[in-house]
Amino acid sequence: MSGRGTAGVEEVGLDEGQLAVFAGSHHKGDGDGLVVRAADSQPLASANGWEILILGGLPIREPVARYGPFVMNTREEIVQAFEDFQAGRMGTVPAEKVPHRSAADEPLA
């Protein structure tokens, strides 16, 4: 997301905007794990440290189409997502309304 560091026991260098893919277990120790380490020095824009996003799951073996922040399966889906975004059909941050909440939910604060 921002900043720089290393990923994996191989300590592969990563800069802002780069992706690391962990396939299988390369952890040298007991059990499974991911190894990431922030660089000792960060760019000025990342003065608060290395910001990363970790996602996990099984491969879905489907085509990938991407444009800007949108990731879909086809170009047509990307066009539809872009149109939905421009029309305001993707909500706002922070959310003005959380439709799936009910009186049974615990307060967020």
Short mmCIF file of C-alpha atoms in Angstrom, two decimals:
data_model
loop_
_atom_site.label_atom_id
_atom_site.label_comp_id
_atom_site.label_asym_id
_atom_site.label_seq_id
_atom_site.Cartn_x
_atom_site.Cartn_y
_atom_site.Cartn_z
CA MET A 1 0.00 0.00 0.00
CA SER A 2 2.74 2.45 0.95
CA GLY A 3 6.34 2.24 2.04
CA ARG A 4 8.77 -0.59 1.50
CA GLY A 5 9.88 -3.83 3.07
CA THR A 6 10.57 -7.49 2.36
CA ALA A 7 8.39 -10.57 1.99
CA GLY A 8 9.13 -14.25 2.54
CA VAL A 9 12.06 -16.01 4.11
CA GLU A 10 13.91 -15.05 0.92
CA GLU A 11 13.41 -11.37 1.92
CA VAL A 12 12.27 -10.28 -1.53
CA GLY A 13 12.24 -6.47 -1.62
CA LEU A 14 8.89 -4.77 -2.17
CA ASP A 15 8.24 -1.12 -2.94
CA GLU A 16 4.94 0.75 -2.99
CA GLY A 17 2.45 -0.77 -5.41
CA GLN A 18 4.18 -4.15 -5.70
CA LEU A 19 2.62 -7.54 -5.01
CA ALA A 20 3.99 -10.60 -3.24
CA VAL A 21 2.35 -13.98 -3.79
CA PHE A 22 2.81 -16.66 -1.16
CA ALA A 23 2.17 -20.10 -2.63
CA GLY A 24 2.51 -22.96 -0.19
CA SER A 25 4.55 -22.89 2.97
CA HIS A 26 8.09 -21.52 2.81
CA HIS A 27 8.26 -20.87 6.54
CA LYS A 28 11.41 -22.29 8.10
CA GLY A 29 10.18 -23.22 11.54
CA ASP A 30 7.34 -24.92 13.33
CA GLY A 31 3.97 -24.47 11.64
CA ASP A 32 2.92 -22.20 8.81
CA GLY A 33 3.33 -18.46 8.64
CA LEU A 34 3.93 -15.42 6.47
CA VAL A 35 7.13 -13.46 6.84
CA VAL A 36 7.02 -9.72 6.13
CA ARG A 37 9.38 -7.04 7.43
CA ALA A 38 9.28 -3.28 7.07
CA ALA A 39 12.49 -1.68 5.82
CA ASP A 40 14.52 0.19 8.43
CA SER A 41 14.01 3.45 6.55
CA GLN A 42 10.80 4.49 4.80
CA PRO A 43 10.07 7.12 2.13
CA LEU A 44 8.96 10.50 3.47
CA ALA A 45 5.38 9.81 2.32
CA SER A 46 5.38 6.67 4.52
CA ALA A 47 6.78 8.24 7.68
CA ASN A 48 4.28 6.27 9.82
CA GLY A 49 5.63 2.93 8.58
CA TRP A 50 4.98 0.30 5.96
CA GLU A 51 1.29 -0.19 5.19
CA ILE A 52 0.40 -3.58 3.69
CA LEU A 53 -2.75 -5.50 2.81
CA ILE A 54 -2.80 -9.28 3.26
CA LEU A 55 -5.48 -11.31 1.53
CA GLY A 56 -5.89 -15.05 1.60
CA GLY A 57 -7.94 -17.69 -0.09
CA LEU A 58 -7.94 -20.50 -2.55
CA PRO A 59 -7.28 -19.76 -6.23
CA ILE A 60 -10.54 -19.31 -8.15
CA ARG A 61 -8.96 -20.04 -11.54
CA GLU A 62 -10.96 -17.35 -13.32
CA PRO A 63 -9.86 -14.61 -15.70
CA VAL A 64 -8.90 -11.27 -14.18
CA ALA A 65 -9.63 -7.86 -15.67
CA ARG A 66 -8.49 -4.71 -13.86
CA TYR A 67 -8.70 -0.97 -14.31
CA GLY A 68 -7.76 1.48 -11.56
CA PRO A 69 -9.27 0.24 -8.30
CA PHE A 70 -11.63 -2.18 -10.04
CA VAL A 71 -10.88 -5.89 -10.40
CA MET A 72 -13.43 -8.08 -12.14
CA ASN A 73 -13.49 -11.09 -14.49
CA THR A 74 -14.23 -9.36 -17.80
CA ARG A 75 -13.83 -5.98 -19.49
CA GLU A 76 -17.62 -5.68 -19.59
CA GLU A 77 -17.79 -6.07 -15.79
CA ILE A 78 -15.12 -3.38 -15.42
CA VAL A 79 -17.16 -0.99 -17.60
CA GLN A 80 -20.28 -1.74 -15.50
CA ALA A 81 -18.39 -1.17 -12.23
CA PHE A 82 -17.00 2.13 -13.52
CA GLU A 83 -20.49 3.25 -14.58
CA ASP A 84 -21.90 2.23 -11.17
CA PHE A 85 -19.15 4.19 -9.43
CA GLN A 86 -19.74 7.31 -11.54
CA ALA A 87 -23.49 7.06 -10.87
CA GLY A 88 -22.92 6.85 -7.09
CA ARG A 89 -24.22 3.28 -6.74
CA MET A 90 -21.23 2.05 -4.71
CA GLY A 91 -21.94 3.88 -1.47
CA THR A 92 -19.78 6.33 0.44
CA VAL A 93 -16.93 6.16 2.94
CA PRO A 94 -17.76 6.35 5.76
CA ALA A 95 -21.04 4.62 5.11
CA GLU A 96 -24.07 6.83 5.63
CA LYS A 97 -26.28 3.79 6.18
CA VAL A 98 -25.37 0.19 7.00
CA PRO A 99 -28.42 -1.74 5.77
CA HIS A 100 -27.39 -5.11 7.20
CA ARG A 101 -27.29 -3.87 10.81
CA SER A 102 -30.17 -4.58 13.15
CA ALA A 103 -31.13 -3.76 16.75
CA ALA A 104 -29.51 -7.08 17.77
CA ASP A 105 -26.05 -5.83 16.66
CA GLU A 106 -23.62 -4.52 19.27
CA PRO A 107 -22.63 -0.85 19.05
CA LEU A 108 -19.46 -0.18 17.03
CA ALA A 109 -18.05 2.37 19.48
#
